[in-house]
């Protein structure tokens, strides 16, 4: 069948040639920014590179980082999830109530904690499913749907805590505590989880059909539909994945303070979205990068950390610096897309 | 003479689309502009309305030469064009649209009362009951067209250009439009009326000009010219070497795909067709006749309210394109940028997107993908300039080949191709025609939807023709010629010729 359409052999050579060596700032931009920020940190205070400080910083960035990896999928597929912060608070609240009530039956043991963990994952999955189904089947914009669920979860946790704070049983806390505070090979458990989620996320996004379909849907839903892709199903799956990531983040967050209240996880959604965007994922969808997101999450924590270590800028200006960096990141992204666009 | 064009030529790059075209418009006449797709009608009126400058030639208004640099300058002369897709701000009210861009003010505030009164007066003059306060979104298509016309009149229109104004209108709405055109004629407005529908032209036009392949072939009064004669003038071109010979069909070639009584609300009225093994079934008709709606309803891409699909004689339910792919039916959309290719994705991923499963075990194997892509480059002769990374950077012809590679990746038995050669060069067209021939030689069946007569005639074993949602007929053998197709496509002949249109 190829007799007519084959008289071109130079094509492969040309492709080989076009893979140049110039450093692509769009790809490496977030990493360059991270290095610059780290250098700045060392200049300001040599203690910045201390093992304790680094470990502390990475551990803190793990919550936002894990949530942001989920958000990378949602945003790449052209969606948005504003409910993650409230969802985390709600899941934390339910987890604590469940574990406290199970103490009588199973005692303050591993079983109780495992039940809590299981419930957390299940809740995350369900919450994500709801967000996904309502946006796709109801054909309502993701912004609106997740703004709604954000309010719902926030008020639910406040209701569960009766306006106050839910506190984990002391005996359970002792057992659960290592999940946040313990280390393995000198690296804390949250960082291990963060790393594992990042690696799995990377493979999922770049080496599976699910990931490829996320890119296609985020670029153009019509094309995806005409490519025999179940658009609604894939989009719902991204929200479910987001829910699981929130659950994981909550599982390592609860032992840190052992409590949950209406103030838990406030503004996490914005930090997660910021990490995704700083990392080079396009907010309008179609282009996402897991390692960029990881770097974005670390950068956000690093900014706060550097401000802590210096007296030059008040720590209270943390939000100002973060905000400015987000805007600059998006501006640079846009500029580079304009150059390479059609 | 109100407006005259003298020896207008226009080229896009090396491609000349208008050759020394003259046109004269008198006040108070309806002047029909006829021609096939690509004959140069749109280019001509775009030049008259200031959207495009001519490469050479001149435009005269009231006997003096004009060089419009924008449509705004033409509007200032009273030359206004109403586009095929209406250009109204949907969320604004009728009066806000009528005065959009030249709002009346009192001091620094809008003079709403004056604008409403003027809008109402204009709408009354047009004898329509559209409320100036209504939101444009809530109006019917014909009322929206009224608003467009009102907008033009308040700008003191003298020449009104209408490009396919009835393409989206129902029968009643067409009557309303024609009544309006008659009133405009009485006001001494010159109207340029572009349409494929010869029946309408016969009803409304005073004079007619026919273009073919960029040349003026006929111009004169409508009286004394018949529809049949005009149809012949529009298409009277010979088909040469472009097309490979048709595949010889076996006498007992089985039916591989059949659609029975498909109904798509508002688009297709009870259409049925069969496709045999090794056959090319053409689908003719003007844009908007319901061909794409019919095919996409068969494939499960659009909802249908009734109808049955049979594959190899067995009833099948196709709820979405994946079901169709399982039945080894491939679909090449006519909208390659909007529906066919992920423009900002690399070429390799585009080729494998439809059949990604075949390149997974279970993770995506990039090497396998690359192999498939290299094979596609060879088989479909995709020509890569250096540094092409995304599909958006390819030329139209190469995009079409990439899309062909994508849909062929499922190794289909039935290939449905929608407007395969829209906006691509002659060389690539030729390749695609031969590719279709190779497919049928190999035992595949092809459905070819095309607005290019030559393609349909040169490639098809049979041609199904649609007009306004009705499948007016399936032409065979010597019936397949341009006049015949044109008559079925404009509803002069075939099923539903008496009811005229669907609505």
Short mmCIF file of C-alpha atoms in Angstrom, two decimals, chain B:
data_model
loop_
_atom_site.label_atom_id
_atom_site.label_comp_id
_atom_site.label_asym_id
_atom_site.label_seq_id
_atom_site.Cartn_x
_atom_site.Cartn_y
_atom_site.Cartn_z
CA UNK B 1 -23.54 52.33 -11.32
CA UNK B 2 -23.35 52.10 -7.53
CA UNK B 3 -20.35 49.82 -7.22
CA UNK B 4 -18.08 48.34 -9.86
CA UNK B 5 -15.14 45.99 -9.75
CA UNK B 6 -12.73 46.08 -12.66
CA UNK B 7 -10.30 43.26 -13.47
CA UNK B 8 -9.86 42.12 -9.90
CA UNK B 9 -7.09 39.61 -9.30
CA UNK B 10 -6.06 38.07 -6.04
CA UNK B 11 -3.31 35.62 -5.13
CA UNK B 12 -2.41 33.93 -1.89
CA UNK B 13 1.30 33.27 -2.18
CA UNK B 14 1.83 31.51 -5.48
CA UNK B 15 -1.78 30.46 -5.64
CA UNK B 16 -4.00 32.77 -7.71
CA UNK B 17 -7.69 32.45 -6.83
CA UNK B 18 -9.25 35.35 -8.78
CA UNK B 19 -8.52 36.19 -12.43
CA UNK B 20 -9.65 39.53 -13.91
CA UNK B 21 -13.13 39.48 -12.45
CA UNK B 22 -15.58 42.30 -13.23
CA UNK B 23 -18.75 42.97 -11.28
CA UNK B 24 -21.35 45.75 -11.53
CA UNK B 25 -23.95 46.50 -8.90
CA UNK B 26 -26.92 48.78 -9.44
CA UNK B 27 -28.94 50.37 -6.71
CA UNK B 28 -32.02 48.34 -5.84
CA UNK B 29 -30.99 45.02 -7.38
CA UNK B 30 -30.39 41.60 -5.91
CA UNK B 31 -27.28 40.26 -7.54
CA UNK B 32 -26.68 36.53 -7.04
CA UNK B 33 -23.10 35.29 -6.96
CA UNK B 34 -22.79 31.62 -7.87
CA UNK B 35 -19.96 29.14 -7.91
CA UNK B 36 -18.64 25.92 -6.41
CA UNK B 37 -16.65 25.82 -3.20
CA UNK B 38 -13.31 27.38 -3.97
CA UNK B 39 -14.57 29.25 -7.03
CA UNK B 40 -13.50 32.56 -5.50
CA UNK B 41 -16.86 33.99 -4.36
CA UNK B 42 -15.78 34.65 -0.80
CA UNK B 43 -12.51 36.19 -1.89
CA UNK B 44 -14.34 38.49 -4.27
CA UNK B 45 -16.80 39.80 -1.70
CA UNK B 46 -14.09 40.12 0.92
CA UNK B 47 -12.28 42.46 -1.46
CA UNK B 48 -15.47 44.48 -2.04
CA UNK B 49 -16.08 44.79 1.71
CA UNK B 50 -12.51 45.83 2.51
CA UNK B 51 -11.42 42.66 4.33
CA UNK B 52 -8.80 41.87 1.70
CA UNK B 53 -6.95 44.13 -0.75
CA UNK B 54 -6.88 42.97 -4.39
CA UNK B 55 -3.53 41.98 -5.89
CA UNK B 56 -4.49 44.05 -8.91
CA UNK B 57 -7.60 45.66 -10.35
CA UNK B 58 -9.82 48.35 -8.93
CA UNK B 59 -13.00 48.90 -6.96
CA UNK B 60 -15.15 51.94 -7.87
CA UNK B 61 -17.92 53.40 -5.74
CA UNK B 62 -20.06 56.07 -7.40
CA UNK B 63 -17.52 56.12 -10.20
CA UNK B 64 -14.48 56.98 -8.09
CA UNK B 65 -11.72 54.58 -7.15
CA UNK B 66 -11.43 53.22 -3.60
CA UNK B 67 -8.57 51.54 -1.79
CA UNK B 68 -10.05 50.13 1.36
CA UNK B 69 -7.55 49.28 4.03
CA UNK B 70 -10.11 47.84 6.43
CA UNK B 71 -13.74 46.77 6.56
CA UNK B 72 -14.41 49.92 8.57
CA UNK B 73 -13.49 52.10 5.59
CA UNK B 74 -15.85 50.11 3.37
CA UNK B 75 -18.62 50.47 5.94
CA UNK B 76 -18.13 54.22 5.88
CA UNK B 77 -18.98 54.01 2.17
CA UNK B 78 -22.06 51.95 2.97
CA UNK B 79 -20.63 48.58 1.88
CA UNK B 80 -21.46 46.06 4.61
CA UNK B 81 -21.00 42.30 4.71
CA UNK B 82 -22.98 39.85 6.82
CA UNK B 83 -20.89 36.82 7.52
CA UNK B 84 -21.82 33.18 7.27
CA UNK B 85 -21.31 32.81 10.99
CA UNK B 86 -23.02 35.82 12.49
CA UNK B 87 -20.76 38.16 14.39
CA UNK B 88 -22.91 39.38 17.26
CA UNK B 89 -22.09 39.71 20.96
CA UNK B 90 -24.43 37.03 22.27
CA UNK B 91 -24.71 38.25 25.84
CA UNK B 92 -25.54 41.84 24.90
CA UNK B 93 -29.01 43.14 24.08
CA UNK B 94 -30.22 43.83 20.55
CA UNK B 95 -29.83 47.59 20.90
CA UNK B 96 -26.38 47.26 22.41
CA UNK B 97 -25.37 45.15 19.43
CA UNK B 98 -26.83 47.53 16.89
CA UNK B 99 -24.78 50.40 18.29
CA UNK B 100 -21.72 48.36 19.24
CA UNK B 101 -18.54 50.34 18.66
CA UNK B 102 -20.32 53.65 17.91
CA UNK B 103 -22.52 54.14 20.94
CA UNK B 104 -24.47 57.38 21.23
CA UNK B 105 -23.40 59.40 24.22
CA UNK B 106 -24.59 62.33 26.18
CA UNK B 107 -21.56 63.82 27.85
CA UNK B 108 -19.54 60.89 29.14
CA UNK B 109 -22.52 58.60 29.69
CA UNK B 110 -24.35 56.36 27.25
CA UNK B 111 -27.54 57.82 25.84
CA UNK B 112 -29.58 54.66 26.25
CA UNK B 113 -32.89 56.27 25.44
CA UNK B 114 -31.76 57.63 22.07
CA UNK B 115 -30.20 54.29 21.14
CA UNK B 116 -33.35 52.40 22.10
CA UNK B 117 -35.56 54.72 20.10
CA UNK B 118 -33.38 54.49 17.03
CA UNK B 119 -33.13 50.72 17.34
CA UNK B 120 -36.88 50.41 17.68
CA UNK B 121 -37.47 52.67 14.68
CA UNK B 122 -35.08 50.63 12.55
CA UNK B 123 -36.57 47.30 13.60
CA UNK B 124 -40.05 48.62 12.89
CA UNK B 125 -38.95 49.71 9.50
CA UNK B 126 -37.81 46.13 8.87
CA UNK B 127 -41.28 45.01 9.97
CA UNK B 128 -39.92 42.59 12.53
CA UNK B 129 -41.12 42.32 16.10
CA UNK B 130 -37.70 41.82 17.68
CA UNK B 131 -37.54 43.61 21.04
CA UNK B 132 -34.54 45.95 21.22
CA UNK B 133 -34.05 44.97 24.85
CA UNK B 134 -33.95 41.21 24.20
CA UNK B 135 -30.69 39.41 24.65
CA UNK B 136 -29.24 38.25 21.29
CA UNK B 137 -28.55 34.79 22.71
CA UNK B 138 -32.28 34.23 23.20
CA UNK B 139 -33.22 35.07 19.60
CA UNK B 140 -33.73 32.60 16.78
CA UNK B 141 -31.15 32.50 14.03
CA UNK B 142 -33.37 34.43 11.64
CA UNK B 143 -34.04 37.12 14.24
CA UNK B 144 -30.31 37.35 14.82
CA UNK B 145 -29.92 37.89 11.12
CA UNK B 146 -32.52 40.68 11.36
CA UNK B 147 -30.36 42.27 14.04
CA UNK B 148 -27.34 42.05 11.74
CA UNK B 149 -29.33 43.71 9.01
CA UNK B 150 -30.64 46.39 11.38
CA UNK B 151 -27.06 46.99 12.41
CA UNK B 152 -26.14 47.44 8.75
CA UNK B 153 -29.07 49.79 8.05
CA UNK B 154 -28.28 52.11 10.93
CA UNK B 155 -24.89 52.43 9.30
CA UNK B 156 -26.62 53.73 6.12
CA UNK B 157 -25.98 50.63 4.08
CA UNK B 158 -26.00 50.95 0.30
CA UNK B 159 -24.45 47.64 -0.62
CA UNK B 160 -25.33 44.63 1.54
CA UNK B 161 -23.35 41.43 1.00
CA UNK B 162 -24.92 38.23 2.31
CA UNK B 163 -22.80 35.07 2.33
CA UNK B 164 -24.99 31.95 2.43
CA UNK B 165 -27.67 33.64 4.52
CA UNK B 166 -30.09 30.71 4.41
CA UNK B 167 -27.62 27.98 5.34
CA UNK B 168 -28.97 27.76 8.88
CA UNK B 169 -32.53 28.98 8.37
CA UNK B 170 -35.80 27.06 8.34
CA UNK B 171 -38.30 27.43 5.53
CA UNK B 172 -40.38 30.01 7.34
CA UNK B 173 -37.35 32.02 8.30
CA UNK B 174 -36.27 32.02 4.67
CA UNK B 175 -39.64 33.54 3.71
CA UNK B 176 -39.16 36.27 6.29
CA UNK B 177 -35.69 36.94 4.99
CA UNK B 178 -36.89 37.19 1.41
CA UNK B 179 -39.61 39.62 2.39
CA UNK B 180 -36.95 41.72 4.06
CA UNK B 181 -34.70 41.57 1.01
CA UNK B 182 -37.62 42.85 -1.06
CA UNK B 183 -38.07 45.82 1.29
CA UNK B 184 -34.36 46.59 1.14
CA UNK B 185 -34.56 46.47 -2.64
CA UNK B 186 -37.29 49.09 -2.51
CA UNK B 187 -34.99 51.27 -0.42
CA UNK B 188 -32.48 51.16 -3.29
CA UNK B 189 -30.00 48.98 -1.48
CA UNK B 190 -27.90 46.77 -3.73
CA UNK B 191 -27.70 43.22 -2.41
CA UNK B 192 -25.01 40.68 -3.25
CA UNK B 193 -26.47 37.28 -2.49
CA UNK B 194 -24.16 34.26 -2.32
CA UNK B 195 -25.83 30.86 -2.30
CA UNK B 196 -25.59 27.35 -3.66
CA UNK B 197 -29.33 26.92 -3.63
CA UNK B 198 -30.48 27.51 -7.15
CA UNK B 199 -34.16 27.47 -6.20
CA UNK B 200 -33.66 30.46 -3.97
CA UNK B 201 -31.63 32.30 -6.56
CA UNK B 202 -34.42 31.78 -9.08
CA UNK B 203 -36.88 33.28 -6.60
CA UNK B 204 -34.98 36.30 -5.46
CA UNK B 205 -32.24 37.36 -7.89
CA UNK B 206 -32.50 40.11 -10.52
CA UNK B 207 -29.10 39.47 -11.97
CA UNK B 208 -26.61 36.67 -11.61
CA UNK B 209 -22.84 36.27 -11.91
CA UNK B 210 -21.19 32.86 -12.07
CA UNK B 211 -17.58 32.20 -11.07
CA UNK B 212 -15.65 29.04 -11.78
CA UNK B 213 -12.09 28.36 -10.61
CA UNK B 214 -11.53 32.06 -10.10
CA UNK B 215 -12.77 33.14 -13.54
CA UNK B 216 -15.96 34.95 -14.41
CA UNK B 217 -17.92 32.61 -16.70
CA UNK B 218 -21.29 34.31 -16.95
CA UNK B 219 -23.06 37.48 -15.89
CA UNK B 220 -26.45 38.88 -16.82
CA UNK B 221 -30.14 39.14 -15.92
CA UNK B 222 -31.74 36.16 -14.18
CA UNK B 223 -34.72 36.29 -16.50
CA UNK B 224 -34.01 33.93 -19.38
CA UNK B 225 -31.53 31.77 -17.47
CA UNK B 226 -32.62 28.40 -16.15
CA UNK B 227 -31.44 26.65 -13.00
CA UNK B 228 -30.14 23.76 -15.05
CA UNK B 229 -28.12 26.08 -17.23
CA UNK B 230 -26.64 27.82 -14.19
CA UNK B 231 -25.74 24.49 -12.55
CA UNK B 232 -23.91 23.50 -15.72
CA UNK B 233 -22.08 26.82 -15.85
CA UNK B 234 -20.98 26.50 -12.23
CA UNK B 235 -19.34 23.12 -12.63
CA UNK B 236 -18.65 22.77 -16.36
CA UNK B 237 -15.08 21.61 -16.01
CA UNK B 238 -13.46 18.46 -17.19
CA UNK B 239 -11.97 15.98 -14.83
CA UNK B 240 -8.56 14.91 -15.92
CA UNK B 241 -5.79 12.59 -14.90
CA UNK B 242 -6.14 13.48 -11.21
CA UNK B 243 -7.98 10.30 -10.29
CA UNK B 244 -6.83 6.68 -10.32
CA UNK B 245 -9.13 4.08 -11.90
CA UNK B 246 -11.90 2.74 -9.70
CA UNK B 247 -11.48 -0.65 -8.06
CA UNK B 248 -13.50 -3.33 -9.85
CA UNK B 249 -16.29 -4.38 -7.51
CA UNK B 250 -17.10 -8.08 -7.24
CA UNK B 251 -20.71 -8.72 -8.22
CA UNK B 252 -21.31 -10.46 -4.91
CA UNK B 253 -19.39 -7.97 -2.77
CA UNK B 254 -21.08 -8.13 0.65
CA UNK B 255 -22.52 -5.12 2.46
CA UNK B 256 -20.09 -4.28 5.27
CA UNK B 257 -21.88 -1.30 6.76
CA UNK B 258 -25.51 -0.32 6.64
CA UNK B 259 -27.42 2.53 8.23
CA UNK B 260 -31.21 2.38 8.44
CA UNK B 261 -33.50 5.35 8.98
CA UNK B 262 -31.06 7.44 10.96
CA UNK B 263 -32.68 10.54 12.46
CA UNK B 264 -30.67 13.33 14.06
CA UNK B 265 -32.96 15.98 15.52
CA UNK B 266 -32.63 19.21 13.60
CA UNK B 267 -30.03 17.86 11.19
CA UNK B 268 -30.91 14.57 9.47
CA UNK B 269 -34.29 13.22 8.44
CA UNK B 270 -34.51 9.41 8.09
CA UNK B 271 -31.43 8.65 6.06
CA UNK B 272 -30.38 5.15 5.02
CA UNK B 273 -27.40 3.89 3.06
CA UNK B 274 -25.33 0.77 2.44
CA UNK B 275 -21.63 0.32 1.86
CA UNK B 276 -20.18 -2.73 0.10
CA UNK B 277 -16.79 -4.31 0.39
CA UNK B 278 -14.20 -2.53 -1.75
CA UNK B 279 -16.56 0.30 -2.58
CA UNK B 280 -16.14 4.05 -2.41
CA UNK B 281 -19.46 5.63 -1.42
CA UNK B 282 -19.38 9.36 -1.98
CA UNK B 283 -21.50 11.81 -0.01
CA UNK B 284 -22.31 15.01 -1.85
CA UNK B 285 -24.23 18.13 -0.92
CA UNK B 286 -23.53 21.62 0.24
CA UNK B 287 -21.96 22.45 3.58
CA UNK B 288 -24.62 22.08 6.27
CA UNK B 289 -26.75 19.57 4.34
CA UNK B 290 -26.36 17.07 7.19
CA UNK B 291 -23.70 14.74 5.79
CA UNK B 292 -21.33 15.08 8.74
CA UNK B 293 -24.22 14.86 11.21
CA UNK B 294 -25.42 11.63 9.60
CA UNK B 295 -22.01 9.97 9.62
CA UNK B 296 -21.15 11.10 13.14
CA UNK B 297 -24.50 9.84 14.39
CA UNK B 298 -23.75 6.46 12.82
CA UNK B 299 -20.37 6.43 14.60
CA UNK B 300 -21.83 7.35 18.00
CA UNK B 301 -20.18 10.77 18.08
CA UNK B 302 -23.58 12.49 18.07
CA UNK B 303 -26.91 11.52 19.48
CA UNK B 304 -29.50 10.09 17.13
CA UNK B 305 -33.16 9.83 17.98
CA UNK B 306 -33.83 6.82 15.78
CA UNK B 307 -32.12 4.44 13.42
CA UNK B 308 -30.10 1.27 13.29
CA UNK B 309 -26.54 0.46 12.26
CA UNK B 310 -25.52 -2.92 10.85
CA UNK B 311 -21.98 -4.16 10.49
CA UNK B 312 -21.54 -7.19 8.20
CA UNK B 313 -25.30 -7.71 8.46
CA UNK B 314 -25.36 -7.79 12.26
CA UNK B 315 -27.00 -4.96 14.24
CA UNK B 316 -24.41 -3.15 16.36
CA UNK B 317 -24.70 -0.39 18.93
CA UNK B 318 -22.06 2.29 18.61
CA UNK B 319 -22.27 4.55 21.66
CA UNK B 320 -18.96 6.30 21.09
CA UNK B 321 -15.99 6.23 18.82
CA UNK B 322 -14.31 3.46 20.81
CA UNK B 323 -17.17 1.14 19.90
CA UNK B 324 -16.68 2.11 16.27
CA UNK B 325 -12.95 1.40 16.54
CA UNK B 326 -13.77 -2.06 17.91
CA UNK B 327 -15.82 -2.60 14.76
CA UNK B 328 -12.72 -1.57 12.79
CA UNK B 329 -14.27 1.59 11.47
CA UNK B 330 -11.93 4.56 11.19
CA UNK B 331 -13.09 8.16 10.95
CA UNK B 332 -11.09 11.03 9.54
CA UNK B 333 -12.72 14.26 10.71
CA UNK B 334 -13.03 17.29 8.45
CA UNK B 335 -11.81 19.55 11.26
CA UNK B 336 -8.25 18.39 11.56
CA UNK B 337 -7.18 21.28 13.80
CA UNK B 338 -10.22 21.32 16.06
CA UNK B 339 -10.96 17.60 16.32
CA UNK B 340 -8.26 15.63 14.57
CA UNK B 341 -4.85 16.48 15.97
CA UNK B 342 -3.56 17.59 19.34
CA UNK B 343 -1.76 20.61 17.94
CA UNK B 344 0.61 21.25 20.83
CA UNK B 345 1.60 17.60 21.13
CA UNK B 346 4.56 16.03 19.39
CA UNK B 347 3.97 14.15 16.14
CA UNK B 348 4.75 10.69 17.51
CA UNK B 349 2.13 10.92 20.27
CA UNK B 350 -0.44 12.15 17.77
CA UNK B 351 0.06 9.14 15.52
CA UNK B 352 -0.29 6.63 18.37
CA UNK B 353 -3.09 8.37 20.31
CA UNK B 354 -5.97 6.44 18.74
CA UNK B 355 -4.36 3.04 19.21
CA UNK B 356 -2.13 3.67 22.22
CA UNK B 357 -3.04 0.29 23.68
CA UNK B 358 -0.97 -1.41 20.99
CA UNK B 359 2.13 0.42 22.19
CA UNK B 360 1.75 -0.50 25.86
CA UNK B 361 2.85 -3.54 27.83
CA UNK B 362 1.69 -2.23 30.26
CA UNK B 363 3.74 0.97 30.26
CA UNK B 364 4.05 2.95 27.06
CA UNK B 365 7.00 1.68 25.04
CA UNK B 366 8.59 4.75 23.51
CA UNK B 367 10.69 2.65 21.15
CA UNK B 368 7.63 0.93 19.76
CA UNK B 369 5.96 4.32 19.36
CA UNK B 370 8.95 5.67 17.51
CA UNK B 371 8.91 2.67 15.16
CA UNK B 372 5.24 3.20 14.43
CA UNK B 373 5.92 6.86 13.76
CA UNK B 374 8.81 6.12 11.38
CA UNK B 375 6.61 3.67 9.51
CA UNK B 376 3.89 6.31 9.29
CA UNK B 377 6.37 8.82 7.86
CA UNK B 378 7.33 6.31 5.19
CA UNK B 379 3.89 5.05 4.35
CA UNK B 380 2.17 8.42 4.22
CA UNK B 381 5.13 10.43 2.96
CA UNK B 382 5.00 12.96 5.79
CA UNK B 383 7.62 15.59 5.05
CA UNK B 384 9.36 17.03 8.05
CA UNK B 385 11.09 20.32 7.95
CA UNK B 386 13.86 20.62 10.48
CA UNK B 387 12.85 21.41 14.03
CA UNK B 388 9.23 20.46 13.69
CA UNK B 389 8.20 19.43 17.17
CA UNK B 390 4.44 19.82 17.34
CA UNK B 391 1.62 19.09 14.94
CA UNK B 392 0.78 22.81 14.80
CA UNK B 393 4.01 23.51 12.94
CA UNK B 394 3.21 21.22 10.02
CA UNK B 395 1.69 22.43 6.75
CA UNK B 396 -1.96 21.63 6.04
CA UNK B 397 -1.10 18.77 3.71
CA UNK B 398 1.30 17.17 6.17
CA UNK B 399 -1.21 17.57 8.98
CA UNK B 400 -3.72 15.73 6.84
CA UNK B 401 -1.23 12.91 6.25
CA UNK B 402 -0.46 12.77 9.96
CA UNK B 403 -4.17 12.51 10.69
CA UNK B 404 -4.47 9.79 8.07
CA UNK B 405 -1.62 7.92 9.76
CA UNK B 406 -3.40 8.30 13.09
CA UNK B 407 -6.75 6.89 11.98
CA UNK B 408 -5.14 4.13 9.91
CA UNK B 409 -3.27 2.94 13.01
CA UNK B 410 -6.26 0.79 13.98
CA UNK B 411 -5.98 -1.20 10.72
CA UNK B 412 -9.60 -0.53 9.75
CA UNK B 413 -11.87 -2.32 7.30
CA UNK B 414 -14.15 0.69 6.83
CA UNK B 415 -12.61 4.11 6.42
CA UNK B 416 -14.80 7.20 6.59
CA UNK B 417 -13.07 10.27 5.21
CA UNK B 418 -14.60 13.70 5.65
CA UNK B 419 -13.38 16.47 3.33
CA UNK B 420 -9.97 14.85 2.80
CA UNK B 421 -8.54 17.60 0.64
CA UNK B 422 -9.85 20.80 2.23
CA UNK B 423 -7.18 23.46 2.17
CA UNK B 424 -4.35 21.31 0.85
CA UNK B 425 -2.23 21.51 -2.26
CA UNK B 426 -2.77 19.62 -5.50
CA UNK B 427 0.19 17.30 -5.01
CA UNK B 428 -1.05 16.05 -1.67
CA UNK B 429 -4.57 15.73 -3.04
CA UNK B 430 -3.24 13.44 -5.71
CA UNK B 431 -1.49 11.29 -3.11
CA UNK B 432 -4.64 11.03 -1.02
CA UNK B 433 -6.71 9.96 -4.02
CA UNK B 434 -4.26 7.21 -4.77
CA UNK B 435 -4.23 6.19 -1.15
CA UNK B 436 -8.00 5.77 -1.25
CA UNK B 437 -7.60 3.61 -4.35
CA UNK B 438 -5.01 1.44 -2.60
CA UNK B 439 -7.39 0.99 0.32
CA UNK B 440 -10.20 -0.33 -1.85
CA UNK B 441 -7.80 -2.55 -3.78
CA UNK B 442 -6.85 -4.08 -0.46
CA UNK B 443 -10.49 -4.85 0.31
CA UNK B 444 -11.33 -1.89 2.53
CA UNK B 445 -14.47 0.14 2.01
CA UNK B 446 -14.46 3.90 1.98
CA UNK B 447 -17.09 6.55 2.65
CA UNK B 448 -15.99 9.84 1.15
CA UNK B 449 -17.72 13.02 2.24
CA UNK B 450 -16.68 15.87 0.01
CA UNK B 451 -17.82 19.25 -1.15
CA UNK B 452 -15.58 18.99 -4.18
CA UNK B 453 -17.56 17.64 -7.10
CA UNK B 454 -14.48 16.45 -8.93
CA UNK B 455 -13.47 14.22 -6.05
CA UNK B 456 -16.87 12.64 -5.74
CA UNK B 457 -17.14 11.91 -9.42
CA UNK B 458 -13.56 10.82 -9.88
CA UNK B 459 -13.45 8.38 -6.96
CA UNK B 460 -16.93 7.13 -6.06
CA UNK B 461 -18.70 3.99 -7.20
CA UNK B 462 -21.95 5.51 -5.97
CA UNK B 463 -22.77 9.00 -4.71
CA UNK B 464 -25.34 9.69 -2.00
CA UNK B 465 -26.52 13.28 -2.13
CA UNK B 466 -28.06 15.22 0.73
CA UNK B 467 -29.97 18.48 0.79
CA UNK B 468 -31.16 20.17 3.97
CA UNK B 469 -31.11 17.02 6.11
CA UNK B 470 -32.74 14.77 3.50
CA UNK B 471 -30.83 12.09 1.63
CA UNK B 472 -32.28 13.04 -1.74
CA UNK B 473 -30.83 10.19 -3.72
CA UNK B 474 -28.05 7.68 -4.36
CA UNK B 475 -26.63 8.09 -7.84
CA UNK B 476 -25.00 5.29 -9.80
CA UNK B 477 -23.01 4.85 -13.01
CA UNK B 478 -23.72 7.50 -15.62
CA UNK B 479 -25.98 9.35 -13.20
CA UNK B 480 -22.78 10.42 -11.46
CA UNK B 481 -22.09 13.73 -13.15
CA UNK B 482 -21.88 17.27 -11.92
CA UNK B 483 -25.22 18.53 -13.19
CA UNK B 484 -27.06 15.62 -11.70
CA UNK B 485 -25.35 15.91 -8.31
CA UNK B 486 -25.94 19.65 -8.27
CA UNK B 487 -29.62 19.17 -8.92
CA UNK B 488 -29.98 16.63 -6.12
CA UNK B 489 -27.86 18.78 -3.81
CA UNK B 490 -29.99 21.85 -4.37
CA UNK B 491 -33.23 19.90 -3.93
CA UNK B 492 -34.47 20.25 -7.50
CA UNK B 493 -34.50 16.49 -7.96
CA UNK B 494 -34.91 13.46 -5.73
CA UNK B 495 -36.62 12.69 -2.45
CA UNK B 496 -38.31 15.69 -0.89
CA UNK B 497 -38.00 17.87 -3.98
CA UNK B 498 -41.63 18.85 -3.52
CA UNK B 499 -41.44 19.75 0.14
CA UNK B 500 -38.32 21.79 -0.68
CA UNK B 501 -36.69 21.75 2.70
CA UNK B 502 -36.69 20.18 6.12
CA UNK B 503 -38.04 22.31 8.92
#
